[in-house]
Amino acid sequence: MNVPLELLHRFLEEDAPFGDSTSEAIVPGIWCTAAIFARKEGVIAGMEEAEALLSSLSLSVQSLVADGSLVRKETRIQEIHGPAEKILLAERTVLNILGRMSGIATRTRQLVDRVHAINPRCRVASTRKTAPGLRLLDKKAVVIGGGDSHRYSLSDMILIKDNHLSLVPLQEAITRAQAQSPYRLIEVEVTTPSMAEEAARMGVPIIMLDNLSVERVSETLDLLNRKGLRKGLIIEVSGGITEDNIDAYASLAIDVISLGSLTHSVTTLDLSLEILEKRPIPV
Amino acid sequence: MNVPLELLHRFLEEDAPFGDSTSEAIVPGIWCTAAIFARKEGVIAGMEEAEALLSSLSLSVQSLVADGSLVRKETRIQEIHGPAEKILLAERTVLNILGRMSGIATRTRQLVDRVHAINPRCRVASTRKTAPGLRLLDKKAVVIGGGDSHRYSLSDMILIKDNHLSLVPLQEAITRAQAQSPYRLIEVEVTTPSMAEEAARMGVPIIMLDNLSVERVSETLDLLNRKGLRKGLIIEVSGGITEDNIDAYASLAIDVISLGSLTHSVTTLDLSLEILEKRPIPV
Amino acid sequence: MNVPLELLHRFLEEDAPFGDSTSEAIVPGIWCTAAIFARKEGVIAGMEEAEALLSSLSLSVQSLVADGSLVRKETRIQEIHGPAEKILLAERTVLNILGRMSGIATRTRQLVDRVHAINPRCRVASTRKTAPGLRLLDKKAVVIGGGDSHRYSLSDMILIKDNHLSLVPLQEAITRAQAQSPYRLIEVEVTTPSMAEEAARMGVPIIMLDNLSVERVSETLDLLNRKGLRKGLIIEVSGGITEDNIDAYASLAIDVISLGSLTHSVTTLDLSLEILEKRPIPV
Amino acid sequence: MNVPLELLHRFLEEDAPFGDSTSEAIVPGIWCTAAIFARKEGVIAGMEEAEALLSSLSLSVQSLVADGSLVRKETRIQEIHGPAEKILLAERTVLNILGRMSGIATRTRQLVDRVHAINPRCRVASTRKTAPGLRLLDKKAVVIGGGDSHRYSLSDMILIKDNHLSLVPLQEAITRAQAQSPYRLIEVEVTTPSMAEEAARMGVPIIMLDNLSVERVSETLDLLNRKGLRKGLIIEVSGGITEDNIDAYASLAIDVISLGSLTHSVTTLDLSLEILEKRPIPV
Amino acid sequence: MNVPLELLHRFLEEDAPFGDSTSEAIVPGIWCTAAIFARKEGVIAGMEEAEALLSSLSLSVQSLVADGSLVRKETRIQEIHGPAEKILLAERTVLNILGRMSGIATRTRQLVDRVHAINPRCRVASTRKTAPGLRLLDKKAVVIGGGDSHRYSLSDMILIKDNHLSLVPLQEAITRAQAQSPYRLIEVEVTTPSMAEEAARMGVPIIMLDNLSVERVSETLDLLNRKGLRKGLIIEVSGGITEDNIDAYASLAIDVISLGSLTHSVTTLDLSLEILEKRPIPV
Amino acid sequence: MNVPLELLHRFLEEDAPFGDSTSEAIVPGIWCTAAIFARKEGVIAGMEEAEALLSSLSLSVQSLVADGSLVRKETRIQEIHGPAEKILLAERTVLNILGRMSGIATRTRQLVDRVHAINPRCRVASTRKTAPGLRLLDKKAVVIGGGDSHRYSLSDMILIKDNHLSLVPLQEAITRAQAQSPYRLIEVEVTTPSMAEEAARMGVPIIMLDNLSVERVSETLDLLNRKGLRKGLIIEVSGGITEDNIDAYASLAIDVISLGSLTHSVTTLDLSLEILEKRPIPV
């Protein structure tokens, strides 16, 4: 996924609408080598974006690990050479990008590993509950972490949710969705086993069991199996999944566990930039 | 703080680059009343932005609580009237804005309340560790939550950090900063009591004690007091502050506790939009 | 589909980077009523965009027909009231939007009608061969004309094309696509009946028969039927479809006929704006 | 004419708001050489834009023909080297730009050649009836095809049209235009020989005969000649010019034939991108 | 000339990337009436832009004078009603727009009046030497002041300058320009009477005498008259015109005096905003 | 201070929305060397921006002087190599940037030199009265000229002005400001000695004496000294400072003289671009 340079520049402008008062005052005329370190173990994401932004400032950048690498605490992940003034100008913007993306990738990887230990075919997916304006970066980080990006936006596919169903009955909603276009995958969010059965019977390929307990999910799977509707169907479980209950859900014969928290409640990965060497700027 | 409509529109375009496939298929021609509810107790922030975005889509909006209100679980915070297609188009964007901003405001308020219970004069401040592109919204939410926005960007004030000091010695750095402009407030990040003493002696008005233990902070305050340098000085404690140790820091005679986690690791406030009533769109 | 006002404003700026030299010289101070007329029979599209742009210039607008209306030659479709200077400033931009969108909608409707007369279940779809920068408007016009928008962009779904297959063998490509995400619908472009069989056997839900003659398509359908693979499969025929051969394709048991020409080679619908009444601008 | 890189990037983002799902799934890690071929004979336009866009993605590009070249069917026009993922990401955007621009250039060249065969001094001009947002590309393509760009926008020159004349009488309109600025060239659109005479008598340098039959144009030229007003005057014929009647108009002693259809109803030139060679991406 | 709202919003964001720290701290909750006053006599320009910007902030605005009005010192030109916080947020941006535009209009009017007193047919024109990014506002202000906007940009017309002539000889340059398009007005910048004669003889309609003394201009006019080339020709005098010598130039039989200083070296008109009344914000 | 390339590109687009009609007609196919010369003595500013813009057009640029250099009349400051068409396309945009920035830097340096000759510790500062949209360039030029940038925007610091004081009494305003955040430097604009005393007594670190005569300023300083409030206080004098009275103000024991005219009423530095050599473009 290609993040436009113009977006990265907007991030930089936000952090320095009128320059970097500190570095302009204190460190002009110094050339240095700096490095970005992971201060905690984690999965790195955002290296391409960091490189693109730093390079556009005429800084020289070497990435030492690739996106998706699980790195140990204190790993040096990127080296940067150039005027200290420019490196420090971009430092926080780059760390904010890398920290957020790596934080998402790290948590995604943890949950994926955990779910796969129990159920290797079950995916861990994100939702559209991303930070506003950061959908592309957030989804890219989920994918780097081994998760599923799910739909990117309202335009991608059809997902019939509770609010649609409070306006139009289930059968009618599915019929309208199916009449719309064969190029929109259809998913329905259901809250009872019988709704799941109805949707499956109408040929909906993906069913999201929303906010059902482990028992209710199990019951729904049984019903679908009994009715011969389970095969070829994607079952997504969503709503209220936490680290406390994810193992229980994962142990069921489901296809996807989705969690808004992957992107709406991110814990940044702790990273820092350090100056390694300095010398006067060559004239 | 006035968030530009163009930014809010970019958030919406991100979620619907080619429209809302679901609502266009399923709910055309329906007029409805919807409401946004807080699903958890929290401090609401983002009402102005939600209103501005929804109004620009020609939806009618009534805010039922003001930014900064602490609301109980299940509180109705905003009502919206208009075509279901438009309300559902904007639903997720609005919830993502409100959820993030309210999440920040809620956690800020919690920490502010906790700190003030111990030390009513000590402020809780955010840092520049925000989500990239969301600095304005993140800082606004901190302020709504009762926190201090600290500097907004690299342009605002001079903050001499470890990386500057690895390039230029402390005295020289402070001298250069003071020579720059009387209109840039100067803060220095120090890691030892003697650095704090040196900075204070040179007239630096704000000193950040970075990653010092409670004991080291206490020791530094003692030193400054003993040397007659404490008065008029702002002492900020930063780095490694968590919910486990914030009370201990707050009990010291410091002025500010700053936490990157206020904005870099946000837990969104759980909100949802529900359809309350529907009728055919008037022709 | 909501077209951002900022995009409409960019269209206007393009046509008047430094104002409208003619109207500023000749018609200041005149208030008038104008109307947009269809000069040819056609299906109107772009009314929402015209209204949004004109209203943002503080002009008063009444749309007399809805998007998707088939109108006869000389039908009055929109009335506008306000200063002549502003109406003439926006005239060409509005006509260019309406003309292109209505041209697309009109041709789409013609082909849809023709195909449906032969095969009521066969859809007519557009492709990604739109004018650059106008994807949203072009796709919206196709839908207004009764066509299928197909995928909107490279992000929406997976479509394995000849270039992918020249890099990775068919089975491997499908396997990789299926491993990617259950939330991306998969389509494969094939050029022989046996490729179609292979794709269908692997569970690909949509198969595009690319540049096959009517006979070859028929042969492919026979093969799929014989092998029991036709059911539930969407068959799209694409490449080289023209008004001369579309009937022959439509008479086959296919699901979709897609044509790049719907959007890459548009004949604008002839529209014009006329002044109906004038009076001095009220002070 | 320099097309801003930011505009080309907007075109790319439109086609891949969240990346290229197919290529990311199927062709990562492959380096390849690709080429763009003209599938039909035509005049190539858009090479500079294609190069600029591809280069900004760090792809290596060699243009094999220059803008304005008339190429035969199956001519290789551009070679591209780099990661398959990036080449396929940009493929459709580049082809849409080249296809539209080359389509315009090709049709322009055809009409120019045809007109010049009859009347070597008569120009073929475009109008402001371009695709919205594509004025710069459309006009550039017309010029590459040998046509005249006419005015670029409402700001360039003064063109008094029927709508102005329905608000202000001809003489008054011309007088106001002449009073405006000597730096705006003035053209008047007339519908009768006597209007042409009046405009010429007032010193208007360019007269557009709008929607006049060949006979009426001829009659107008006679009148102007008889009155000694033809010399130094530019006579443009516009409205209703098609391939069926353009020869007849060209045979008259006119200066310009303008056609909105050059840009409002474009037939794209058929182009395609093919993979020529592949190898693993060098590490 | 319609200034896009998005541009005005960029001006505002520049002055308040993170809000108005002062007004947010000090004047929340106060509703007031404010007025903008001219502190010096001058010609007002920018009223439309001020209104558009203030209105977009939901402030109520009444303009008391129209663009182009010559107002006396201490004239109240606009009244604004609304929250003090919003009025003070926009104050400086609005004053900077009005001050610059009115400064340009005022100086333009002074020079126009002076020139017209001597030579009522001689125009005063601006050049492309405007502040970067402010061309539209600067040119609009010149026109409001009674000046001529000359060409707006490099796209408008052909102006052959010294740098072109150092690359291509005069005759060749004019021939190429004339071959380009009848829709580009042609002007040539000359530095000697004989160049002027040559250009006039070739039919160039506008000749700029660049940096010639009053005597040399006079000599050139004589030569053109003697050769019968003066009639119908526009003679522009440019370069080195100041308030000290403008009268002398104006007394010659020339058509235009152009001055870069009208827009490149602007003296802002002194304006201020004052609070007239206040009351608590109605709830 | 890093000026975004996107902003520089907007400046260029403004001057050539549809290309450079003249150079495209007259100088295609010519490669040349050009140079920018200072036509007047002055302090150069804008070299980085000129380089960035020219380089982004693939032109080769050598800067011969650094930003901040005082150059003599006729100094060659930058050389450019490349196609004449591109150099002339960018010429005016580059000169407008350099001319404005150098004009600001030159005047700033003159005033700084003059003030320092009398009072070496007194600074010369700019205000927020910049050209709209050019704050970053204007402030950068002031700093290059040796001036003080003062606050960049409304977000930076708290400056309590007359309009705030007409809404809230002085003490209350200061109290509110102090309660806001320790990270906003506070300045108060006062109009009488007693207001200055009151502000100083409340601990305000910067006091602006607005529109006070030299005598009144002197009287205020005396009062502050007598009351023991002068030490550590920054005294800024503003309003009505001109070249006629600046020496008198400078001779007082003040810290800053600020002038809006540094940026609101700029005299551009006279610069020009000349072609030095030409040859055909290498194929």
JSON list of C-alpha atoms in Angstrom, two decimals, chain A residues 135-192:
[
{"chain": "A", "resi": 135, "resn": "ARG", "atom": "CA", "xyz": [-7.26, 4.50, 7.77]},
{"chain": "A", "resi": 136, "resn": "LEU", "atom": "CA", "xyz": [-4.59, 3.68, 5.19]},
{"chain": "A", "resi": 137, "resn": "LEU", "atom": "CA", "xyz": [-1.78, 3.58, 7.74]},
{"chain": "A", "resi": 138, "resn": "ASP", "atom": "CA", "xyz": [-3.83, 1.72, 10.31]},
{"chain": "A", "resi": 139, "resn": "LYS", "atom": "CA", "xyz": [-4.97, -0.96, 7.85]},
{"chain": "A", "resi": 140, "resn": "LYS", "atom": "CA", "xyz": [-1.48, -1.35, 6.44]},
{"chain": "A", "resi": 141, "resn": "ALA", "atom": "CA", "xyz": [-0.17, -1.92, 9.95]},
{"chain": "A", "resi": 142, "resn": "VAL", "atom": "CA", "xyz": [-2.82, -4.56, 10.64]},
{"chain": "A", "resi": 143, "resn": "VAL", "atom": "CA", "xyz": [-1.79, -6.43, 7.51]},
{"chain": "A", "resi": 144, "resn": "ILE", "atom": "CA", "xyz": [1.90, -6.13, 8.40]},
{"chain": "A", "resi": 145, "resn": "GLY", "atom": "CA", "xyz": [1.03, -7.63, 11.77]},
{"chain": "A", "resi": 146, "resn": "GLY", "atom": "CA", "xyz": [-0.54, -10.62, 10.06]},
{"chain": "A", "resi": 147, "resn": "GLY", "atom": "CA", "xyz": [-4.13, -9.51, 10.51]},
{"chain": "A", "resi": 148, "resn": "ASP", "atom": "CA", "xyz": [-6.87, -9.14, 7.98]},
{"chain": "A", "resi": 149, "resn": "SER", "atom": "CA", "xyz": [-7.72, -5.65, 6.78]},
{"chain": "A", "resi": 150, "resn": "HIS", "atom": "CA", "xyz": [-11.44, -6.47, 6.44]},
{"chain": "A", "resi": 151, "resn": "ARG", "atom": "CA", "xyz": [-13.20, -3.86, 4.34]},
{"chain": "A", "resi": 152, "resn": "TYR", "atom": "CA", "xyz": [-11.32, -0.60, 3.91]},
{"chain": "A", "resi": 153, "resn": "SER", "atom": "CA", "xyz": [-14.26, 1.73, 3.65]},
{"chain": "A", "resi": 154, "resn": "LEU", "atom": "CA", "xyz": [-17.99, 1.98, 3.10]},
{"chain": "A", "resi": 155, "resn": "SER", "atom": "CA", "xyz": [-17.39, 1.67, -0.64]},
{"chain": "A", "resi": 156, "resn": "ASP", "atom": "CA", "xyz": [-15.72, -1.75, -0.66]},
{"chain": "A", "resi": 157, "resn": "MET", "atom": "CA", "xyz": [-18.43, -4.23, 0.15]},
{"chain": "A", "resi": 158, "resn": "ILE", "atom": "CA", "xyz": [-21.91, -4.42, 1.60]},
{"chain": "A", "resi": 159, "resn": "LEU", "atom": "CA", "xyz": [-22.17, -4.94, 5.32]},
{"chain": "A", "resi": 160, "resn": "ILE", "atom": "CA", "xyz": [-25.75, -4.93, 6.58]},
{"chain": "A", "resi": 161, "resn": "LYS", "atom": "CA", "xyz": [-25.71, -3.78, 10.17]},
{"chain": "A", "resi": 162, "resn": "ASP", "atom": "CA", "xyz": [-28.20, -3.28, 12.96]},
{"chain": "A", "resi": 163, "resn": "ASN", "atom": "CA", "xyz": [-29.05, 0.25, 11.84]},
{"chain": "A", "resi": 164, "resn": "HIS", "atom": "CA", "xyz": [-29.94, -0.95, 8.36]},
{"chain": "A", "resi": 165, "resn": "LEU", "atom": "CA", "xyz": [-32.07, -3.68, 9.87]},
{"chain": "A", "resi": 166, "resn": "SER", "atom": "CA", "xyz": [-33.90, -1.21, 12.04]},
{"chain": "A", "resi": 167, "resn": "LEU", "atom": "CA", "xyz": [-34.96, 0.50, 8.79]},
{"chain": "A", "resi": 168, "resn": "VAL", "atom": "CA", "xyz": [-35.56, -2.49, 6.49]},
{"chain": "A", "resi": 169, "resn": "PRO", "atom": "CA", "xyz": [-36.37, -6.13, 7.42]},
{"chain": "A", "resi": 170, "resn": "LEU", "atom": "CA", "xyz": [-33.62, -8.72, 7.05]},
{"chain": "A", "resi": 171, "resn": "GLN", "atom": "CA", "xyz": [-34.95, -10.53, 3.99]},
{"chain": "A", "resi": 172, "resn": "GLU", "atom": "CA", "xyz": [-35.71, -7.32, 2.18]},
{"chain": "A", "resi": 173, "resn": "ALA", "atom": "CA", "xyz": [-32.28, -5.91, 3.04]},
{"chain": "A", "resi": 174, "resn": "ILE", "atom": "CA", "xyz": [-30.50, -9.00, 1.74]},
{"chain": "A", "resi": 175, "resn": "THR", "atom": "CA", "xyz": [-32.60, -9.03, -1.41]},
{"chain": "A", "resi": 176, "resn": "ARG", "atom": "CA", "xyz": [-31.76, -5.39, -2.09]},
{"chain": "A", "resi": 177, "resn": "ALA", "atom": "CA", "xyz": [-28.08, -5.99, -1.46]},
{"chain": "A", "resi": 178, "resn": "GLN", "atom": "CA", "xyz": [-28.03, -8.97, -3.79]},
{"chain": "A", "resi": 179, "resn": "ALA", "atom": "CA", "xyz": [-29.80, -6.96, -6.48]},
{"chain": "A", "resi": 180, "resn": "GLN", "atom": "CA", "xyz": [-27.22, -4.19, -6.25]},
{"chain": "A", "resi": 181, "resn": "SER", "atom": "CA", "xyz": [-24.16, -5.72, -7.82]},
{"chain": "A", "resi": 182, "resn": "PRO", "atom": "CA", "xyz": [-22.37, -9.06, -7.99]},
{"chain": "A", "resi": 183, "resn": "TYR", "atom": "CA", "xyz": [-19.16, -7.11, -7.35]},
{"chain": "A", "resi": 184, "resn": "ARG", "atom": "CA", "xyz": [-19.97, -6.24, -3.76]},
{"chain": "A", "resi": 185, "resn": "LEU", "atom": "CA", "xyz": [-19.35, -9.02, -1.34]},
{"chain": "A", "resi": 186, "resn": "ILE", "atom": "CA", "xyz": [-22.23, -9.20, 1.15]},
{"chain": "A", "resi": 187, "resn": "GLU", "atom": "CA", "xyz": [-21.95, -9.61, 4.89]},
{"chain": "A", "resi": 188, "resn": "VAL", "atom": "CA", "xyz": [-24.76, -9.47, 7.41]},
{"chain": "A", "resi": 189, "resn": "GLU", "atom": "CA", "xyz": [-24.45, -8.68, 11.07]},
{"chain": "A", "resi": 190, "resn": "VAL", "atom": "CA", "xyz": [-26.85, -10.88, 13.06]},
{"chain": "A", "resi": 191, "resn": "THR", "atom": "CA", "xyz": [-27.68, -11.13, 16.72]},
{"chain": "A", "resi": 192, "resn": "THR", "atom": "CA", "xyz": [-29.49, -14.46, 16.88]}
]
